[in-house]
């Protein structure tokens, strides 16, 4: 039962138990898949060997810090891409470049992946993600499926809300989940309301340099910011995010952050904030351009919403945003047009921390309460603009019409879905066809692996009446995912030769070891099926250094052939990295242990892979 506690109060937890034991366990995944039209379901997800899936699924790895790539509809796991955590399979976090990028951290908590967009459609170029655990943001390129840049986001603690990009990837907004004093310096919790802030960062990505950058920050009130979404089309200059703990409780949030009947959605115009920054309406704080709403007025508004909302999602037409209740059983549909009108007419009901509050009745369009549906969290959309909301507590997906509020369909899932993801579901033109429920609890759906059970993803055919047609156990933890048409992604076959890269060695005769004081630089080659570190040496595959030397191994894979990847590990030195075809990678370390250490290729690359070895000899200093 522990798992339930963070989201449900004690009372609710009891209710959850009741709901699950009576309603959901009677209908296990297995019976669902096995009953009736088993064959047609299986055929729908079957992708014969040699054929490929129609879609890629990029699924969040949560506190594994990784991203998992699957094919849809087969749900076959294709690749794990390390983002915020070390990965010995690829050497990510071990080689120089990625180690520096990770900024000294070895793990992360990846929640919401987001594709780069052009005109509100996924463009297949980049994927962004944030780290709730260590407050970072990352950009992955989709030509190589590797991370290109990671930044630390100061003043923002746990950018859970993100990443959601604006229509042309101008910005991603990273609001904080945990309020902290600016600069994260020590301040007593008794001074919480005055000294703590919920800072939001506006982050840009330069596609030419492949660099993330913080454009400016906004010092919002010390609340928790939960989810956000960017506007589309007529609302493209705007973004929304949900808040909780507007009570500003500093302990026992389970109870104290659920006191007020209403929390807020923060509605802001990023074009206006951008203009304010350009006009110098900000303070320079901790090296950042910081907008203080109580001082620098404009661009930000509050919309009251039922207490402790979780998800907020903008409809594909950009006309509405939908907040989900978590503790309240309703989805609330708000109108952007009405909000703009209210802003224009200054139709305010008060303010908090200098931010005007729009009147609820002026912005709200309808509250939707599907019968017995409990715990709405997140909403996705299909090609007809219909909404699909995950019900965490009643373990189901409810399909409904945002324009009328009418419930159209519902399907049980196993169990407790957090998010769901629809094919191209966050774009201005979702595909329909597929929806995947990302379930927090799989219970007894699969072979037991001990007291902790896996999470699961369930593929739902939404082309007609909703039907769960496939169910897969998955790695932790499926928070959110993105589904993109496979033909939008164009990967490269090999890393192209880069004659400007001074660390690369492409010709065997150029392989050399250069000593500079106690720094040793190895310019080496990995090829089928040998290492060449020093072309002129008696044993070209041996590196010999003195104890205490600082060693740099710059290794180039000169097999310009798709899929010929080499690895490089030094026995007992806790080092391993990968060099993909054409790639140059560097390991930097101090040879502090004297002795004889075999080195070898860790990635099976040819029939003579076992012969791809050498020695790393470290002469003792005394
Ligand atoms: S959150 Cu709502 S269920 Cu991190 Cu998007 Cu996990
Ligand atoms: Cu190179 Cu195995």
Coordinates of C-alpha atoms and ligand atoms in Angstrom, one line a residue:
X1 CA 0.0 0.0 0.0
X2 CA 3.0 2.3 0.4
X3 CA 2.9 3.3 -3.2
X4 CA -0.5 4.9 -2.8
X5 CA 0.3 7.2 0.0
X6 CA 1.9 10.1 -1.9
X7 CA -1.1 10.6 -4.1
X8 CA -4.1 9.6 -2.0
X9 CA -4.9 10.7 1.5
X10 CA -5.4 8.0 4.1
X11 CA -9.1 8.0 3.4
X12 CA -8.7 7.8 -0.3
X13 CA -6.1 5.0 0.1
X14 CA -8.8 2.9 1.7
X15 CA -11.1 3.7 -1.1
X16 CA -8.4 2.8 -3.6
X17 CA -8.0 -0.6 -2.0
X18 CA -11.7 -1.2 -2.2
X19 CA -11.9 0.0 -5.8
X20 CA -9.1 -2.3 -6.9
X21 CA -10.1 -5.4 -5.1
X22 CA -13.7 -5.3 -6.2
X23 CA -13.6 -3.8 -9.6
X24 CA -10.3 -4.2 -11.3
X25 CA -8.7 -7.5 -10.1
X26 CA -11.6 -9.4 -11.5
X27 CA -10.5 -8.4 -15.0
X28 CA -6.9 -9.3 -15.3
X29 CA -4.8 -8.4 -18.4
X30 CA -4.5 -12.0 -19.3
X31 CA -8.2 -12.7 -19.4
X32 CA -8.6 -9.5 -21.5
X33 CA -6.1 -10.4 -24.1
X34 CA -7.1 -14.1 -24.1
X35 CA -10.8 -13.6 -24.4
X36 CA -12.8 -13.2 -27.6
X37 CA -10.8 -11.9 -30.6
X38 CA -7.3 -13.0 -29.4
X39 CA -6.1 -13.6 -32.9
X40 CA -7.1 -10.2 -34.3
X41 CA -5.5 -8.4 -31.4
X42 CA -2.3 -10.4 -31.8
X43 CA -2.3 -9.6 -35.5
X44 CA -2.7 -5.9 -34.9
X45 CA 0.5 -5.7 -32.8
X46 CA 2.5 -8.3 -34.9
X47 CA 5.2 -6.8 -36.9
X48 CA 6.9 -9.7 -38.9
X49 CA 10.6 -10.0 -38.8
X50 CA 12.2 -7.8 -41.4
X51 CA 9.3 -5.3 -41.2
X52 CA 9.4 -2.3 -39.0
X53 CA 7.1 -0.5 -36.7
X54 CA 5.1 2.5 -37.8
X55 CA 6.0 4.6 -34.8
X56 CA 8.7 5.2 -32.3
X57 CA 7.8 5.4 -28.6
X58 CA 10.1 7.4 -26.4
X59 CA 9.3 6.5 -22.8
X60 CA 10.5 8.2 -19.7
X61 CA 12.7 6.1 -17.4
X62 CA 11.9 8.0 -14.3
X63 CA 14.5 7.6 -11.6
X64 CA 16.6 5.3 -13.8
X65 CA 17.5 8.5 -15.5
X66 CA 17.2 6.9 -18.9
X67 CA 15.0 7.0 -21.9
X68 CA 13.5 3.8 -23.3
X69 CA 12.8 3.5 -27.0
X70 CA 10.1 1.1 -28.2
X71 CA 8.4 0.3 -31.6
X72 CA 4.7 0.8 -31.9
X73 CA 2.5 -1.3 -32.3
X74 CA 4.9 -4.2 -31.6
X75 CA 5.9 -2.7 -28.2
X76 CA 9.4 -4.2 -28.8
X77 CA 12.1 -2.5 -26.7
X78 CA 14.7 -1.2 -29.2
X79 CA 17.2 0.8 -27.3
X80 CA 17.9 2.4 -23.9
X81 CA 19.4 5.8 -24.2
X82 CA 21.2 7.0 -21.0
X83 CA 20.4 10.7 -20.3
X84 CA 20.9 11.6 -16.7
X85 CA 22.5 8.4 -15.4
X86 CA 25.7 6.6 -16.0
X87 CA 25.5 3.6 -18.3
X88 CA 28.3 1.1 -18.6
X89 CA 26.9 -0.4 -21.7
X90 CA 27.6 2.7 -23.7
X91 CA 30.3 4.3 -21.5
X92 CA 27.9 7.2 -21.0
X93 CA 29.1 9.1 -17.9
X94 CA 32.5 7.5 -18.1
X95 CA 33.9 9.1 -21.2
X96 CA 35.2 12.7 -20.9
X97 CA 32.5 14.4 -22.9
X98 CA 29.5 12.8 -21.2
X99 CA 31.1 12.9 -17.8
X100 CA 31.5 16.7 -18.1
X101 CA 28.0 17.0 -19.3
X102 CA 26.6 15.1 -16.3
X103 CA 28.1 17.7 -14.1
X104 CA 29.3 15.4 -11.3
X105 CA 26.0 13.6 -10.9
X106 CA 25.6 9.9 -11.5
X107 CA 21.8 9.6 -11.5
X108 CA 18.7 11.5 -12.5
X109 CA 14.9 11.4 -12.5
X110 CA 13.5 11.8 -15.9
X111 CA 9.8 12.5 -16.1
X112 CA 8.6 14.2 -19.2
X113 CA 10.2 13.8 -22.6
X114 CA 9.3 16.3 -25.4
X115 CA 10.1 16.3 -29.1
X116 CA 11.2 19.5 -30.8
X117 CA 8.4 21.1 -32.8
X118 CA 8.0 23.1 -36.0
X119 CA 4.7 24.8 -36.4
X120 CA 3.3 22.7 -33.6
X121 CA 4.2 19.3 -35.2
X122 CA 7.0 17.0 -34.1
X123 CA 9.9 17.7 -36.5
X124 CA 12.0 14.6 -35.6
X125 CA 15.1 16.6 -34.8
X126 CA 15.6 16.6 -31.0
X127 CA 14.2 15.3 -27.8
X128 CA 14.3 17.2 -24.5
X129 CA 13.9 16.0 -21.0
X130 CA 14.4 17.3 -17.4
X131 CA 15.8 15.8 -14.3
X132 CA 13.7 16.2 -11.2
X133 CA 16.4 14.7 -9.0
X134 CA 19.3 17.0 -9.7
X135 CA 17.6 19.9 -11.6
X136 CA 19.0 19.5 -15.0
X137 CA 17.7 19.7 -18.6
X138 CA 19.0 17.7 -21.5
X139 CA 18.8 17.7 -25.3
X140 CA 19.2 14.5 -27.3
X141 CA 19.7 14.5 -31.1
X142 CA 17.7 12.1 -33.1
X143 CA 20.3 11.4 -35.8
X144 CA 22.4 9.5 -33.3
X145 CA 20.1 9.0 -30.3
X146 CA 22.7 10.5 -28.0
X147 CA 22.6 13.4 -25.6
X148 CA 24.2 16.6 -26.9
X149 CA 23.9 18.9 -24.0
X150 CA 22.9 19.0 -20.4
X151 CA 22.6 22.2 -18.2
X152 CA 22.2 22.7 -14.6
X153 CA 19.3 24.9 -13.8
X154 CA 20.0 27.2 -10.8
X155 CA 17.3 28.4 -8.5
X156 CA 14.9 25.8 -9.9
X157 CA 14.7 22.7 -7.7
X158 CA 13.2 19.7 -9.5
X159 CA 11.8 21.0 -12.9
X160 CA 9.1 18.3 -12.8
X161 CA 6.7 20.4 -14.9
X162 CA 8.9 20.3 -18.0
X163 CA 9.8 19.7 -20.7
X164 CA 7.1 21.1 -22.9
X165 CA 8.2 23.1 -25.9
X166 CA 6.5 26.0 -27.6
X167 CA 5.2 25.7 -31.1
X168 CA 8.5 26.3 -32.8
X169 CA 10.8 25.1 -30.0
X170 CA 11.5 28.7 -29.0
X171 CA 11.5 27.8 -25.4
X172 CA 10.9 25.1 -22.9
X173 CA 9.7 26.3 -19.5
X174 CA 11.1 24.7 -16.4
X175 CA 9.1 25.7 -13.3
X176 CA 10.2 24.3 -10.0
X177 CA 8.5 21.5 -8.1
X178 CA 10.2 22.4 -4.8
X179 CA 10.3 26.0 -3.7
X180 CA 13.8 27.1 -2.4
X181 CA 15.4 30.4 -1.5
X182 CA 17.0 32.0 -4.5
X183 CA 20.5 30.7 -4.8
X184 CA 19.4 27.7 -2.7
X185 CA 21.1 29.3 0.3
X186 CA 20.1 28.5 3.9
X187 CA 16.9 30.1 5.1
X188 CA 14.7 29.0 8.0
X189 CA 11.5 27.4 7.0
X190 CA 9.8 29.8 9.3
X191 CA 10.5 32.4 6.7
X192 CA 9.1 30.3 3.9
X193 CA 6.5 32.7 2.5
X194 CA 9.0 35.6 2.4
X195 CA 12.2 34.0 1.5
X196 CA 11.4 30.9 -0.6
X197 CA 10.5 31.1 -4.3
X198 CA 9.1 28.9 -7.0
X199 CA 11.4 29.9 -9.8
X200 CA 10.5 29.1 -13.5
X201 CA 13.3 29.1 -16.1
X202 CA 12.9 29.9 -19.7
X203 CA 15.3 27.6 -21.6
X204 CA 16.3 27.9 -25.2
X205 CA 18.1 25.5 -27.5
X206 CA 20.5 26.6 -30.2
X207 CA 20.2 23.9 -32.9
X208 CA 23.4 25.0 -34.6
X209 CA 25.6 24.9 -31.6
X210 CA 23.5 22.2 -29.9
X211 CA 23.5 24.1 -26.7
X212 CA 20.9 24.7 -24.0
X213 CA 20.8 28.1 -22.4
X214 CA 18.7 29.9 -19.7
X215 CA 17.2 33.0 -21.3
X216 CA 15.6 34.3 -18.1
X217 CA 13.9 33.2 -14.9
X218 CA 10.7 34.2 -13.1
X219 CA 10.5 34.4 -9.3
X220 CA 7.0 33.0 -8.8
X221 CA 5.4 32.5 -5.4
X222 CA 6.7 29.6 -3.2
X223 CA 4.3 27.0 -4.5
X224 CA 4.8 23.7 -6.1
X225 CA 4.4 23.7 -9.9
X226 CA 3.3 20.4 -11.2
X227 CA 2.6 20.2 -14.9
X228 CA 2.7 22.6 -17.8
X229 CA 1.8 22.8 -21.5
X230 CA 2.5 25.3 -24.2
X231 CA -0.3 26.9 -26.2
X232 CA -0.9 26.2 -29.9
X233 CA -2.1 28.2 -32.9
X234 CA -4.1 31.1 -31.5
X235 CA -2.7 30.5 -28.0
X236 CA 0.9 29.9 -29.2
X237 CA 2.3 32.8 -27.3
X238 CA 0.9 31.5 -24.0
X239 CA 1.6 28.6 -21.7
X240 CA -0.1 27.2 -18.7
X241 CA 1.0 25.3 -15.5
X242 CA -0.7 23.8 -12.6
X243 CA 0.2 24.6 -8.9
X244 CA -0.4 22.9 -5.6
X245 CA 0.5 23.9 -2.1
X246 CA -0.6 27.5 -2.6
X247 CA -1.2 27.1 1.1
X248 CA 2.6 27.4 1.4
X249 CA 2.7 24.6 3.9
X250 CA 6.2 23.6 5.1
X251 CA 5.5 20.2 6.6
X252 CA 3.1 17.3 6.3
X253 CA 2.1 18.4 2.8
X254 CA -0.2 15.3 2.4
X255 CA -2.7 17.1 4.7
X256 CA -1.5 20.7 4.8
X257 CA -1.2 21.3 1.1
X258 CA -4.8 20.1 0.5
X259 CA -6.6 22.6 2.7
X260 CA -7.7 25.3 0.3
X261 CA -10.6 24.5 -2.0
X262 CA -8.8 26.1 -4.9
X263 CA -5.3 26.2 -6.2
X264 CA -4.3 27.9 -9.4
X265 CA -3.2 27.5 -13.0
X266 CA -0.5 30.0 -13.9
X267 CA -1.2 31.5 -17.3
X268 CA 1.6 33.4 -18.9
X269 CA 2.4 35.1 -22.2
X270 CA 6.0 34.3 -23.0
X271 CA 6.2 36.8 -25.8
X272 CA 5.4 39.5 -23.2
X273 CA 8.0 38.1 -20.7
X274 CA 10.5 38.1 -23.5
X275 CA 9.7 41.7 -24.3
X276 CA 10.0 42.7 -20.6
X277 CA 13.5 41.1 -20.5
X278 CA 14.5 43.0 -23.7
X279 CA 13.4 46.2 -22.0
X280 CA 15.4 45.5 -18.9
X281 CA 12.4 44.8 -16.6
X282 CA 14.3 42.3 -14.5
X283 CA 16.8 42.1 -11.7
X284 CA 20.2 40.4 -12.0
X285 CA 20.2 37.6 -9.4
X286 CA 22.7 34.8 -9.1
X287 CA 23.9 35.6 -12.7
X288 CA 20.3 35.2 -14.0
X289 CA 17.9 37.7 -15.4
X290 CA 15.1 37.3 -12.9
X291 CA 11.6 38.8 -13.3
X292 CA 9.9 39.5 -10.0
X293 CA 6.2 39.6 -10.8
X294 CA 5.4 41.9 -7.7
X295 CA 7.8 44.4 -9.2
X296 CA 7.9 43.8 -13.0
X297 CA 4.2 43.7 -13.9
X298 CA 2.5 42.0 -16.7
X299 CA 2.4 38.8 -18.7
X300 CA 1.4 36.5 -15.8
X301 CA -2.0 35.6 -14.4
X302 CA -3.6 33.1 -12.1
X303 CA -6.7 31.1 -12.9
X304 CA -8.4 29.4 -9.9
X305 CA -8.9 25.7 -10.3
X306 CA -10.2 22.8 -8.1
X307 CA -7.7 21.9 -5.4
X308 CA -4.4 20.2 -6.0
X309 CA -4.7 19.8 -9.8
X310 CA -2.1 17.6 -11.5
X311 CA -2.1 17.6 -15.4
X312 CA -2.9 20.5 -17.6
X313 CA -3.2 19.8 -21.4
X314 CA -3.9 22.1 -24.3
X315 CA -6.3 20.9 -27.0
X316 CA -4.8 20.4 -30.5
X317 CA -6.7 23.4 -31.8
X318 CA -5.1 25.5 -29.1
X319 CA -8.5 26.8 -27.9
X320 CA -8.8 25.1 -24.6
X321 CA -6.7 23.9 -21.7
X322 CA -7.9 21.1 -19.5
X323 CA -6.9 20.7 -15.9
X324 CA -7.3 17.4 -14.1
X325 CA -8.4 17.0 -10.5
X326 CA -6.2 14.4 -8.8
X327 CA -8.2 14.9 -5.5
X328 CA -11.3 16.3 -7.2
X329 CA -13.1 13.9 -9.6
X330 CA -13.4 16.4 -12.4
X331 CA -11.7 17.7 -15.5
X332 CA -12.1 21.4 -15.9
X333 CA -12.1 22.8 -19.4
X334 CA -10.9 26.4 -19.6
X335 CA -11.1 28.7 -22.7
X336 CA -8.1 30.6 -23.9
X337 CA -10.3 33.1 -25.7
X338 CA -12.2 33.8 -22.5
X339 CA -9.0 34.1 -20.6
X340 CA -7.6 36.7 -23.1
X341 CA -10.9 38.6 -22.8
X342 CA -10.7 38.6 -19.0
X343 CA -7.1 39.8 -19.2
X344 CA -8.1 42.6 -21.6
X345 CA -11.0 43.7 -19.3
X346 CA -9.0 43.3 -16.2
X347 CA -11.7 40.9 -14.9
X348 CA -9.8 40.1 -11.7
X349 CA -11.0 38.7 -8.4
X350 CA -7.8 39.7 -6.5
X351 CA -4.2 39.0 -6.6
X352 CA -1.5 37.0 -4.9
X353 CA 2.1 38.1 -4.7
X354 CA 1.4 40.8 -7.2
X355 CA -0.1 38.4 -9.8
X356 CA -3.7 39.2 -10.8
X357 CA -6.2 36.4 -10.3
X358 CA -8.7 36.0 -13.2
X359 CA -12.3 35.2 -12.2
X360 CA -12.9 31.5 -12.4
X361 CA -16.4 31.9 -13.9
X362 CA -15.0 34.1 -16.6
X363 CA -12.4 31.6 -17.9
X364 CA -14.0 28.2 -17.1
X365 CA -16.1 26.6 -19.8
X366 CA -17.2 23.4 -18.2
X367 CA -16.5 20.9 -15.4
X368 CA -16.7 17.3 -16.5
X369 CA -17.4 14.5 -14.1
X370 CA -17.7 11.1 -15.8
X371 CA -19.7 8.8 -13.6
X372 CA -17.6 7.0 -10.9
X373 CA -14.4 8.0 -12.6
X374 CA -11.8 8.9 -10.0
X375 CA -8.4 10.4 -9.9
X376 CA -8.1 12.1 -13.4
X377 CA -4.4 12.9 -14.0
X378 CA -3.5 13.6 -17.6
X379 CA -5.3 14.1 -21.0
X380 CA -4.3 13.2 -24.5
X381 CA -6.1 13.8 -27.8
X382 CA -6.9 12.0 -31.1
X383 CA -7.3 13.1 -34.7
X384 CA -10.9 14.3 -34.0
X385 CA -10.0 16.4 -31.0
X386 CA -11.5 13.9 -28.6
X387 CA -9.9 13.7 -25.1
X388 CA -8.5 10.6 -23.3
X389 CA -8.0 11.1 -19.6
X390 CA -6.2 8.7 -17.3
X391 CA -8.1 7.8 -14.1
X392 CA -5.5 6.9 -11.5
X393 CA -7.9 5.7 -8.8
X394 CA -10.6 4.0 -10.9
X395 CA -7.9 2.5 -13.2
X396 CA -9.3 3.3 -16.6
X397 CA -9.1 5.6 -19.6
X398 CA -12.1 7.7 -20.2
X399 CA -12.7 9.1 -23.7
X400 CA -14.8 12.3 -23.8
X401 CA -15.6 15.3 -25.9
X402 CA -14.1 18.5 -24.7
X403 CA -16.7 20.5 -26.6
X404 CA -19.7 18.9 -24.9
X405 CA -18.3 17.2 -21.9
X406 CA -20.0 14.0 -23.0
X407 CA -18.4 10.7 -22.0
X408 CA -17.9 8.6 -25.1
X409 CA -16.1 5.4 -24.1
X410 CA -14.0 4.0 -21.3
X411 CA -11.7 1.0 -20.9
X412 CA -10.1 -0.5 -17.7
X413 CA -6.3 -0.7 -17.6
X414 CA -4.1 -2.7 -15.2
X415 CA -3.6 -0.6 -13.0
X416 CA -3.5 3.0 -11.9
X417 CA -2.4 4.8 -15.1
X418 CA -0.4 8.0 -14.6
X419 CA 0.0 9.4 -18.0
X420 CA -1.2 8.0 -21.3
X421 CA 0.3 8.9 -24.6
X422 CA -1.4 9.1 -28.0
X423 CA 0.3 8.9 -31.4
X424 CA 1.6 12.4 -32.1
X425 CA -0.7 13.3 -29.2
X426 CA 0.9 16.6 -28.2
X427 CA 0.9 18.1 -31.7
X428 CA -1.6 20.3 -33.5
X429 CA -2.5 17.2 -35.5
X430 CA -2.6 14.0 -33.5
X431 CA -2.8 10.7 -35.5
X432 CA -5.5 8.8 -33.6
X433 CA -5.0 5.0 -33.9
X434 CA -3.0 4.3 -30.8
X435 CA -3.0 5.3 -27.2
X436 CA -0.7 3.7 -24.6
X437 CA -1.6 3.7 -20.9
X438 CA 1.4 4.1 -18.7
X439 CA 0.5 2.1 -15.6
X440 CA 2.0 2.6 -12.2
X441 CA 1.1 -0.8 -11.0
X442 CA 1.0 -4.1 -12.9
X443 CA 0.2 -6.3 -9.9
X444 CA 0.0 -9.9 -10.9
X445 CA 0.0 -9.4 -14.7
X446 CA 3.4 -11.0 -15.2
X447 CA 5.8 -13.7 -13.8
X448 CA 6.7 -12.7 -10.3
X449 CA 10.1 -11.2 -9.7
X450 CA 9.8 -10.7 -6.0
X451 CA 8.0 -8.2 -3.7
X452 CA 8.4 -5.3 -6.2
X453 CA 6.4 -5.7 -9.4
X454 CA 7.1 -4.0 -12.7
X455 CA 5.2 -1.1 -14.1
X456 CA 3.4 -1.7 -17.3
X457 CA 2.4 -0.1 -20.6
X458 CA -0.8 -1.2 -22.4
X459 CA -1.4 -0.5 -26.0
X460 CA -5.0 0.6 -26.8
X461 CA -6.5 0.5 -30.2
X462 CA -8.5 3.8 -30.4
X463 CA -9.6 3.5 -34.0
X464 CA -13.0 2.3 -32.9
X465 CA -14.3 1.3 -29.5
X466 CA -11.3 1.5 -27.2
X467 CA -9.6 -1.9 -26.7
X468 CA -6.5 -2.9 -24.8
X469 CA -4.6 -5.2 -27.3
X470 CA -1.2 -5.6 -25.8
X471 CA 0.4 -5.3 -22.4
X472 CA 4.1 -5.1 -21.6
X473 CA 6.0 -5.0 -18.3
X474 CA 8.4 -2.1 -18.5
X475 CA 11.4 -0.6 -16.7
X476 CA 10.8 2.1 -14.1
X477 CA 9.3 4.3 -14.4
X478 CA 6.8 5.2 -17.2
X479 CA 5.9 8.7 -16.3
X480 CA 5.4 10.1 -19.7
X481 CA 6.2 9.2 -23.3
X482 CA 6.0 10.6 -26.8
X483 CA 5.0 8.7 -30.0
X484 CA 6.3 9.9 -33.3
X485 CA 5.8 8.7 -36.8
X486 CA 8.9 6.5 -37.7
X487 CA 9.5 8.2 -41.0
X488 CA 10.1 11.5 -39.3
X489 CA 13.3 10.3 -37.7
X490 CA 16.4 10.2 -39.9
X491 CA 19.4 8.6 -38.2
X492 CA 22.9 8.7 -39.6
X493 CA 24.7 5.4 -40.5
X494 CA 28.2 6.4 -39.3
X495 CA 29.8 9.4 -37.7
X496 CA 31.3 11.4 -40.6
X497 CA 35.1 12.0 -40.7
X498 CA 35.9 15.3 -39.0
X499 CA 39.3 16.5 -40.2
X500 CA 39.1 19.4 -37.8
X501 CA 38.9 17.2 -34.8
X502 CA 42.4 17.2 -33.3
X503 CA 41.6 14.3 -31.1
X504 CA 40.6 12.0 -34.0
X505 CA 43.0 9.5 -35.7
X506 CA 41.9 8.1 -39.0
X507 CA 45.1 6.6 -40.5
X508 CA 46.8 3.7 -38.8
X509 CA 50.2 5.2 -39.2
X510 CA 49.1 8.3 -37.3
X511 CA 48.4 6.4 -34.1
X512 CA 50.7 7.7 -31.4
X513 CA 51.4 8.2 -27.7
X514 CA 52.5 11.7 -26.7
X515 CA 54.0 12.5 -23.3
X516 CA 53.9 16.0 -21.9
X517 CA 55.4 16.0 -18.4
X518 CA 53.2 13.6 -16.5
X519 CA 50.3 13.9 -19.0
X520 CA 50.1 11.1 -21.5
X521 CA 47.9 11.5 -24.6
X522 CA 47.1 8.3 -26.6
X523 CA 45.8 9.0 -30.1
X524 CA 44.5 5.5 -30.9
X525 CA 42.5 3.5 -33.3
X526 CA 39.9 0.8 -32.8
X527 CA 39.2 -1.4 -35.8
X528 CA 38.3 -4.9 -36.6
X529 CA 39.9 -6.6 -34.7
X530 CA 42.7 -4.7 -33.0
X531 CA 43.7 -1.6 -31.2
X532 CA 46.6 0.6 -32.5
X533 CA 47.8 3.0 -29.9
X534 CA 51.3 3.6 -31.2
X535 CA 51.9 2.6 -34.8
X536 CA 55.7 2.7 -34.4
X537 CA 56.0 0.8 -31.2
X538 CA 57.1 -2.8 -30.9
X539 CA 53.7 -3.7 -29.5
X540 CA 51.2 -1.1 -31.0
X541 CA 48.4 -2.4 -28.8
X542 CA 50.1 -1.7 -25.5
X543 CA 50.0 1.5 -23.4
X544 CA 52.7 1.9 -20.8
X545 CA 52.6 4.8 -18.3
X546 CA 54.1 5.7 -14.9
X547 CA 52.0 5.5 -11.8
X548 CA 50.4 8.9 -11.1
X549 CA 50.4 9.9 -14.8
X550 CA 47.3 11.7 -16.1
X551 CA 46.1 9.6 -19.0
X552 CA 44.0 10.7 -21.9
X553 CA 42.9 8.0 -24.3
X554 CA 41.5 9.5 -27.5
X555 CA 40.1 6.5 -29.4
X556 CA 38.7 6.6 -33.0
X557 CA 36.7 3.8 -34.5
X558 CA 37.9 3.7 -38.1
X559 CA 35.4 1.1 -39.2
X560 CA 33.1 3.3 -41.3
X561 CA 30.6 0.6 -41.4
X562 CA 27.1 0.7 -39.9
X563 CA 26.8 -1.1 -36.7
X564 CA 30.5 -1.9 -36.1
X565 CA 30.8 -0.6 -32.6
X566 CA 33.9 -1.2 -30.5
X567 CA 34.2 -0.9 -26.7
X568 CA 37.3 -0.1 -24.7
X569 CA 37.7 -1.3 -21.1
X570 CA 40.7 -1.5 -18.8
X571 CA 40.5 -4.3 -16.4
X572 CA 40.1 -3.3 -12.7
X573 CA 40.3 0.4 -13.6
X574 CA 36.5 0.9 -13.5
X575 CA 36.5 2.3 -17.0
X576 CA 34.6 1.5 -20.1
X577 CA 33.4 3.4 -23.2
X578 CA 32.0 2.8 -26.6
X579 CA 33.2 4.1 -29.9
X580 CA 30.5 3.9 -32.6
X581 CA 31.5 3.7 -36.3
X582 CA 33.6 6.8 -37.2
X583 CA 33.3 8.2 -33.7
X584 CA 36.1 9.6 -31.5
X585 CA 35.7 9.4 -27.8
X586 CA 38.1 10.2 -24.9
X587 CA 38.7 8.6 -21.5
X588 CA 40.5 10.8 -19.0
X589 CA 41.8 9.3 -15.7
X590 CA 44.8 9.1 -13.4
X591 CA 46.9 5.9 -13.4
X592 CA 46.9 5.7 -9.6
X593 CA 47.2 1.9 -9.5
X594 CA 50.5 0.3 -10.5
X595 CA 50.5 -3.1 -12.1
X596 CA 49.5 -5.0 -15.3
X597 CA 46.0 -4.4 -16.5
X598 CA 44.6 -6.1 -19.6
X599 CA 42.5 -3.9 -21.9
X600 CA 39.9 -5.2 -24.3
X601 CA 37.1 -4.5 -26.6
X602 CA 33.8 -4.9 -24.8
X603 CA 31.4 -4.8 -27.8
X604 CA 31.3 -8.0 -29.8
X605 CA 32.5 -6.7 -33.2
X606 CA 33.8 -9.6 -35.3
X607 CA 34.8 -13.3 -35.3
X608 CA 38.1 -12.1 -33.8
X609 CA 36.5 -9.9 -31.1
X610 CA 38.1 -12.0 -28.4
X611 CA 41.6 -11.2 -29.9
X612 CA 40.9 -7.4 -29.7
X613 CA 42.9 -7.0 -26.5
X614 CA 46.1 -5.3 -25.3
X615 CA 47.8 -4.3 -22.1
X616 CA 47.8 -1.2 -19.9
X617 CA 51.1 -1.3 -18.0
X618 CA 51.6 1.0 -15.0
X619 CA 55.2 1.3 -13.8
X620 CA 55.3 1.8 -10.0
X621 CA 56.9 5.1 -9.0
X622 CA 58.9 3.6 -6.1
Ligands
LIG1 S1 3.8 12.9 -13.5 CU1 1.6 12.6 -13.6 S2 1.7 10.5 -13.2 CU2 5.9 13.1 -13.1 CU3 3.8 13.6 -15.3 CU4 4.0 10.7 -13.1
LIG2 CU1 36.0 -4.5 -31.2 CU2 35.0 -6.2 -30.1

